[in-house]
Coordinates of C-alpha atoms in Angstrom, one line a residue:
M1 CA 123.3 197.9 84.7
N2 CA 124.6 201.3 85.4
A3 CA 126.4 202.6 88.5
S4 CA 123.3 204.0 90.2
Q5 CA 121.5 200.6 89.7
N6 CA 124.5 198.8 91.2
T7 CA 124.4 201.2 94.2
G8 CA 120.7 200.6 94.7
S9 CA 121.1 196.9 94.5
S10 CA 123.9 197.0 97.1
I11 CA 121.8 199.1 99.5
L12 CA 118.9 196.7 99.1
D13 CA 121.2 193.7 99.7
A14 CA 122.7 195.4 102.8
T15 CA 119.3 196.2 104.2
T16 CA 118.1 192.7 103.6
T17 CA 121.1 191.2 105.3
T18 CA 120.7 193.6 108.3
A19 CA 117.0 192.6 108.6
H20 CA 117.8 188.9 108.5
A21 CA 120.6 189.4 111.1
A22 CA 118.2 191.3 113.4
F23 CA 115.5 188.5 113.0
A24 CA 118.2 185.9 113.7
D25 CA 119.0 187.7 116.9
V26 CA 115.3 187.6 118.0
T27 CA 114.8 184.0 117.2
A28 CA 118.1 183.0 118.7
G29 CA 116.7 184.1 122.1
S30 CA 113.7 181.9 121.5
R31 CA 115.8 178.7 121.1
I32 CA 114.5 176.0 123.5
V33 CA 117.2 175.0 125.9
H34 CA 115.3 173.1 128.6
V35 CA 112.2 170.9 128.6
E36 CA 110.4 168.7 131.1
A37 CA 107.1 166.9 131.4
Q38 CA 105.0 165.8 134.4
L39 CA 101.7 163.9 134.9
V40 CA 99.3 165.4 137.5
D41 CA 96.0 163.9 138.6
L42 CA 93.3 166.5 139.3
P43 CA 90.1 165.4 141.0
V44 CA 86.9 166.4 139.3
E45 CA 85.1 169.3 140.9
T46 CA 81.8 167.5 140.9
V47 CA 80.3 164.2 139.8
R48 CA 80.0 164.2 136.0
T49 CA 78.1 161.5 134.0
D50 CA 76.9 161.1 130.5
A51 CA 75.4 158.4 128.4
L52 CA 78.6 156.4 128.1
Q53 CA 80.9 157.1 131.0
T54 CA 81.7 158.9 134.3
F55 CA 84.5 161.6 134.4
V56 CA 86.7 159.9 137.1
K57 CA 89.7 162.3 137.2
Q58 CA 91.6 164.6 135.0
E59 CA 95.0 163.2 134.1
T60 CA 96.8 166.4 133.2
I61 CA 100.0 166.3 131.3
F62 CA 102.2 169.4 131.7
V63 CA 105.1 170.5 129.6
R64 CA 107.5 173.2 130.6
I65 CA 110.0 174.8 128.3
R66 CA 112.7 177.5 128.8
T67 CA 114.3 179.5 126.0
A68 CA 117.8 180.9 125.6
D69 CA 116.7 184.3 126.9
G70 CA 115.1 182.8 130.0
T71 CA 111.5 182.9 128.9
E72 CA 109.4 180.0 130.3
G73 CA 106.4 178.5 128.7
V74 CA 103.9 176.1 130.4
G75 CA 101.5 173.9 128.3
Y76 CA 99.1 171.1 129.1
S77 CA 96.7 168.6 127.8
Y78 CA 94.5 166.0 129.6
T79 CA 92.6 162.8 129.6
I80 CA 89.5 162.0 131.6
G81 CA 90.9 159.0 133.5
T82 CA 93.2 156.8 131.4
G83 CA 96.1 157.1 128.9
G84 CA 98.0 159.8 130.6
G85 CA 101.0 157.6 131.2
A86 CA 101.2 156.7 127.5
V87 CA 101.2 160.4 126.6
L88 CA 103.9 161.1 129.1
S89 CA 106.0 158.3 127.8
L90 CA 105.8 159.6 124.2
L91 CA 106.8 163.0 125.4
R92 CA 109.8 161.9 127.4
E93 CA 111.1 159.3 125.0
T94 CA 110.5 160.9 121.7
L95 CA 109.2 164.5 121.6
L96 CA 111.0 166.4 124.3
P97 CA 114.5 165.5 123.2
A98 CA 113.7 166.8 119.7
L99 CA 112.6 170.1 121.1
I100 CA 116.0 171.2 122.1
G101 CA 117.4 173.9 119.8
L102 CA 114.0 174.6 118.1
E103 CA 112.7 178.2 118.3
A104 CA 109.6 179.0 120.3
E105 CA 109.1 182.0 118.1
R106 CA 108.1 179.7 115.3
P107 CA 105.3 177.4 116.5
E108 CA 104.5 176.1 113.0
A109 CA 108.0 174.9 112.6
V110 CA 108.1 173.3 116.0
W111 CA 104.7 171.5 115.4
L112 CA 105.8 170.3 112.0
A113 CA 109.1 169.0 113.3
L114 CA 107.4 167.0 116.0
F115 CA 104.6 165.8 113.8
G116 CA 107.2 164.6 111.4
I117 CA 108.8 162.2 113.9
T118 CA 105.4 160.8 115.0
R119 CA 103.9 159.9 111.7
A120 CA 103.8 156.2 112.7
T121 CA 101.4 157.0 115.5
T122 CA 99.2 159.7 113.9
V123 CA 96.4 160.6 113.6
G124 CA 95.2 159.6 117.0
P125 CA 94.6 160.7 120.6
I126 CA 97.9 159.8 122.2
T127 CA 100.0 161.7 119.7
A128 CA 97.6 164.6 119.5
L129 CA 97.5 165.0 123.3
A130 CA 101.3 165.0 123.4
L131 CA 101.6 167.5 120.6
A132 CA 99.1 169.7 122.3
A133 CA 101.0 169.8 125.6
V134 CA 104.1 171.0 123.7
D135 CA 102.3 173.3 121.3
T136 CA 100.5 175.2 124.1
A137 CA 103.9 175.6 126.0
V138 CA 105.5 177.0 122.8
W139 CA 102.6 179.5 122.3
D140 CA 102.9 180.5 126.0
A141 CA 106.6 181.2 125.6
K142 CA 106.1 183.0 122.2
T143 CA 103.4 185.3 123.5
R144 CA 105.2 186.0 126.8
R145 CA 108.3 187.0 124.8
A146 CA 106.1 189.3 122.7
G147 CA 104.3 190.7 125.7
L148 CA 100.9 189.8 124.2
P149 CA 97.9 187.9 125.6
L150 CA 97.1 184.8 123.5
W151 CA 93.7 186.1 122.4
V152 CA 95.4 189.2 120.8
A153 CA 98.3 187.1 119.3
G154 CA 95.8 184.7 117.8
G155 CA 93.7 187.4 116.0
G156 CA 92.1 189.6 118.7
A157 CA 88.5 189.4 117.4
S158 CA 86.7 190.2 120.7
P159 CA 87.7 190.5 124.3
S160 CA 84.8 188.4 125.6
I161 CA 82.5 185.5 124.6
P162 CA 79.0 184.4 125.6
M163 CA 79.0 181.3 127.9
Y164 CA 76.7 178.4 128.4
D165 CA 76.7 176.0 131.4
T166 CA 77.2 172.3 131.3
E167 CA 77.9 171.7 135.0
G168 CA 74.2 171.6 135.9
G169 CA 73.2 169.2 133.1
W170 CA 74.7 165.8 133.9
L171 CA 72.7 162.7 133.1
H172 CA 72.5 161.4 136.7
L173 CA 70.8 164.7 138.0
T174 CA 67.1 164.6 138.8
V175 CA 64.6 166.8 136.9
D176 CA 64.4 169.1 139.9
E177 CA 68.2 169.5 140.0
L178 CA 68.3 170.2 136.2
V179 CA 65.7 172.9 136.6
A180 CA 67.3 174.5 139.6
H181 CA 70.7 174.7 137.8
A182 CA 69.2 176.0 134.6
V183 CA 67.3 178.8 136.4
A184 CA 70.5 179.7 138.3
S185 CA 72.5 179.8 135.1
K186 CA 69.9 182.1 133.5
E187 CA 70.0 184.4 136.5
R188 CA 73.8 184.6 136.2
G189 CA 73.3 185.8 132.6
M190 CA 74.4 182.6 130.9
G191 CA 73.2 182.3 127.3
G192 CA 72.4 178.7 127.5
V193 CA 72.6 175.3 129.4
K194 CA 73.6 171.9 128.1
I195 CA 71.6 168.9 129.1
K196 CA 73.0 165.4 128.7
V197 CA 70.7 163.0 126.9
G198 CA 70.7 159.2 126.4
K199 CA 68.1 157.9 128.8
P200 CA 66.8 154.4 127.9
R201 CA 63.6 155.9 126.4
G202 CA 63.3 159.0 124.3
H203 CA 60.3 160.3 126.3
Q204 CA 62.5 160.3 129.4
D205 CA 65.0 162.7 127.7
L206 CA 62.1 164.8 126.4
E207 CA 60.4 165.1 129.9
R208 CA 63.7 166.4 131.4
L209 CA 64.1 168.9 128.6
R210 CA 60.5 170.1 128.7
A211 CA 60.8 170.7 132.5
V212 CA 63.8 172.9 131.9
R213 CA 62.2 174.8 129.0
D214 CA 59.1 175.4 131.0
A215 CA 61.2 176.8 133.9
V216 CA 63.5 179.1 131.9
G217 CA 61.2 180.2 129.1
D218 CA 62.1 180.8 125.4
D219 CA 65.0 183.1 125.9
L220 CA 67.6 180.6 127.1
D221 CA 69.3 178.2 124.7
I222 CA 69.1 174.5 125.6
M223 CA 71.8 172.3 124.0
V224 CA 71.7 168.5 124.2
D225 CA 74.7 166.2 124.2
A226 CA 74.4 162.4 123.5
N227 CA 78.2 161.7 123.7
Q228 CA 78.1 159.5 120.6
S229 CA 75.6 157.0 122.1
F230 CA 73.0 156.7 119.4
T231 CA 72.5 154.9 116.1
V232 CA 71.5 156.9 113.1
S233 CA 67.8 155.8 113.3
E234 CA 67.6 156.5 117.1
A235 CA 69.3 159.9 116.6
V236 CA 66.8 160.8 113.9
R237 CA 63.9 159.7 116.2
R238 CA 65.2 161.7 119.2
A239 CA 66.0 164.8 117.2
R240 CA 62.3 164.9 116.2
L241 CA 61.4 164.8 119.9
F242 CA 63.9 167.5 120.8
E243 CA 62.5 169.8 118.2
Q244 CA 59.5 170.2 120.4
V245 CA 61.5 172.1 123.0
D246 CA 63.5 174.2 120.4
V247 CA 66.9 172.6 121.1
F248 CA 69.7 174.9 120.1
W249 CA 72.1 172.1 119.0
F250 CA 72.3 168.3 119.1
E251 CA 75.9 167.4 120.1
E252 CA 77.7 164.2 119.3
P253 CA 74.6 162.2 118.4
L254 CA 76.7 159.5 116.7
P255 CA 80.2 158.1 116.8
A256 CA 82.5 160.8 115.4
E257 CA 83.8 158.7 112.5
D258 CA 80.2 158.1 111.1
I259 CA 80.3 161.0 108.7
E260 CA 77.6 159.6 106.5
G261 CA 75.3 159.1 109.5
H262 CA 75.8 162.7 110.6
R263 CA 74.9 163.8 107.1
Q264 CA 71.7 161.8 107.1
L265 CA 70.7 163.1 110.5
A266 CA 71.4 166.7 109.6
R267 CA 69.2 166.4 106.5
S268 CA 66.3 165.0 108.6
T269 CA 66.1 167.6 111.4
S270 CA 65.9 171.4 111.9
V271 CA 68.2 171.0 115.0
P272 CA 71.8 172.0 114.2
I273 CA 74.3 169.2 114.6
A274 CA 77.5 169.9 116.6
V275 CA 80.6 167.7 116.4
G276 CA 84.3 167.9 117.2
E277 CA 85.3 167.0 120.8
S278 CA 86.2 163.4 119.7
M279 CA 88.0 164.4 116.5
Y280 CA 91.8 164.6 116.2
S281 CA 92.7 166.1 112.8
I282 CA 91.8 169.1 110.6
G283 CA 90.9 166.6 107.8
H284 CA 88.2 165.0 109.9
F285 CA 86.6 168.4 110.5
R286 CA 86.8 169.2 106.7
E287 CA 85.0 166.0 105.8
H288 CA 82.1 166.7 108.2
L289 CA 81.7 170.3 106.9
Q290 CA 82.1 169.4 103.2
R291 CA 79.5 166.6 103.4
G292 CA 77.0 168.6 105.6
G293 CA 77.4 166.4 108.6
A294 CA 77.8 169.3 111.0
S295 CA 76.9 173.0 111.2
I296 CA 78.6 173.8 114.5
V297 CA 82.2 172.7 115.2
Q298 CA 83.6 172.0 118.7
P299 CA 87.4 171.5 118.5
D300 CA 89.2 170.6 121.7
V301 CA 92.7 172.2 121.7
A302 CA 94.1 169.2 123.6
R303 CA 92.6 166.6 121.3
V304 CA 93.5 168.3 117.9
G305 CA 97.1 168.7 118.8
G306 CA 97.4 172.2 120.2
I307 CA 96.7 175.9 119.4
T308 CA 98.4 175.7 116.0
P309 CA 95.9 173.2 114.5
W310 CA 93.0 174.6 116.5
L311 CA 93.3 178.0 114.8
K312 CA 93.3 176.3 111.4
I313 CA 90.2 174.4 112.2
A314 CA 88.5 177.5 113.4
H315 CA 89.3 179.3 110.2
L316 CA 88.3 176.3 108.1
A317 CA 84.9 176.4 109.8
E318 CA 84.7 180.2 109.0
S319 CA 85.2 179.3 105.3
F320 CA 82.0 177.2 105.6
N321 CA 80.2 179.9 107.5
A322 CA 80.1 177.6 110.6
P323 CA 80.5 178.8 114.2
V324 CA 82.9 177.4 116.7
A325 CA 82.0 176.4 120.3
P326 CA 84.9 174.5 121.7
H327 CA 84.7 171.5 124.1
F328 CA 85.8 171.9 127.8
L329 CA 89.1 173.6 128.8
M330 CA 87.4 176.9 129.3
E331 CA 90.5 178.5 130.9
L332 CA 92.4 178.0 127.7
H333 CA 89.7 178.1 125.1
V334 CA 88.5 181.5 126.3
S335 CA 91.5 183.1 124.7
L336 CA 91.1 181.1 121.5
V337 CA 87.4 181.9 120.9
C338 CA 88.1 185.5 121.6
A339 CA 90.8 185.4 118.9
I340 CA 88.5 184.3 116.1
P341 CA 85.6 186.0 114.3
N342 CA 83.2 183.0 114.2
A343 CA 83.1 182.0 117.9
L344 CA 79.6 181.1 119.2
Y345 CA 79.9 180.1 122.8
L346 CA 82.4 179.1 125.5
E347 CA 81.5 176.0 127.6
H348 CA 81.4 176.6 131.4
I349 CA 83.0 173.6 133.2
P350 CA 85.5 174.7 135.9
Q351 CA 88.3 172.3 136.5
L352 CA 91.5 174.2 137.3
R353 CA 90.5 176.0 140.5
A354 CA 92.5 173.7 142.7
V355 CA 95.8 174.4 140.9
T356 CA 95.5 178.0 139.9
T357 CA 95.7 181.3 141.9
D358 CA 93.2 183.1 139.7
E359 CA 89.9 182.2 138.0
L360 CA 88.4 182.9 134.6
R361 CA 86.7 186.3 134.7
I362 CA 82.9 185.8 134.1
E363 CA 80.7 188.9 134.0
G364 CA 77.2 189.2 132.7
G365 CA 77.3 185.6 131.4
R366 CA 80.4 186.3 129.3
G367 CA 83.9 185.0 129.7
W368 CA 86.6 187.5 129.4
A369 CA 90.0 186.7 127.9
P370 CA 93.0 187.2 130.2
T371 CA 95.0 190.4 129.4
T372 CA 98.3 189.1 130.8
A373 CA 101.0 188.0 128.3
G374 CA 100.9 184.3 127.5
L375 CA 98.1 181.8 128.0
G376 CA 96.9 183.8 130.9
I377 CA 96.5 180.8 133.3
A378 CA 98.0 181.6 136.8
W379 CA 99.3 178.2 137.8
D380 CA 99.8 177.4 141.5
D381 CA 103.1 175.5 141.4
E382 CA 102.9 174.4 145.0
A383 CA 99.4 172.9 144.5
L384 CA 100.5 171.2 141.4
G385 CA 103.6 169.8 143.1
R386 CA 101.3 168.0 145.6
L387 CA 99.4 166.3 142.8
I388 CA 102.3 165.0 140.6
V389 CA 102.0 161.3 139.8
S390 CA 105.1 161.0 137.6

């Protein structure tokens, strides 16, 4: 090596060293120095029933972190009535102590570190909900430090997303109430409505759906959701009934773990099968997609372990040419569906209005991603303080 080569190598080494030092300075400021978790009970905004249960309350688990440079991040996950204490215990006893010293600038590293110390309890809802509360807080801090809204940091595919309404489709509602809600949703510009199914007789479900279809016409999507309540044979039978009213998708027809049953159902009907709200790992989504058990995926950011795995699931679905329409949590999911290119719909179920100072922007039936840095959820700390359980 000649002298000029030595000089070039030295300059390159010096440049690399300087770049690493600058990066170390940036990430040093993102080191997590303070963590805390709380359990808050939120009352539901309206009576919500499906084929298997009633949504009693939203146990909401909050995680707050602070980095060395003073940036704060707030994350959350939820249950619909039970298990919140177990999630809180896992956080306080195991996960939060391990967070100290990790860098919010590196959510993948944080997620992997915490997943690594919970292998004995994964894959499952308690661990996934705990990981999600931390991961969303980390992403909140990371994007606040960067001065970017989550939807841009996650990919920035589109600033808005079409919405469909679930709030007017609960199983206990009368036919007249279903029709009134559907007509109102159409007038607000919503692209669709979801009707819960699972009445004792298939013709009862069909009568309710037909009344809605007759009222709204052909240019409003009607989704149906069985909440895992059917056997394979009954799901096949009801799907044939639902084809008569041009159902847009058939959601959770079977228990989530019955991948073969979903495959059989999908091959028997023209109605697209949607799954995902009761699935807790990227591998479960992969199996459904590989075996043809689903054509629409509905990951719930809380139930899959946070934003980090949610984005992987969305891009996995993209590789199968499958659209994403996430379950619940519209205030957070709006930013995620706006981040990805294969988003289909955002579900309209308001649940945070009692503990926030601002609402999701909905115009022309579309949800618009927040433009503020971070998750874009304006928490009302005073209101939350009144609802703390532990």
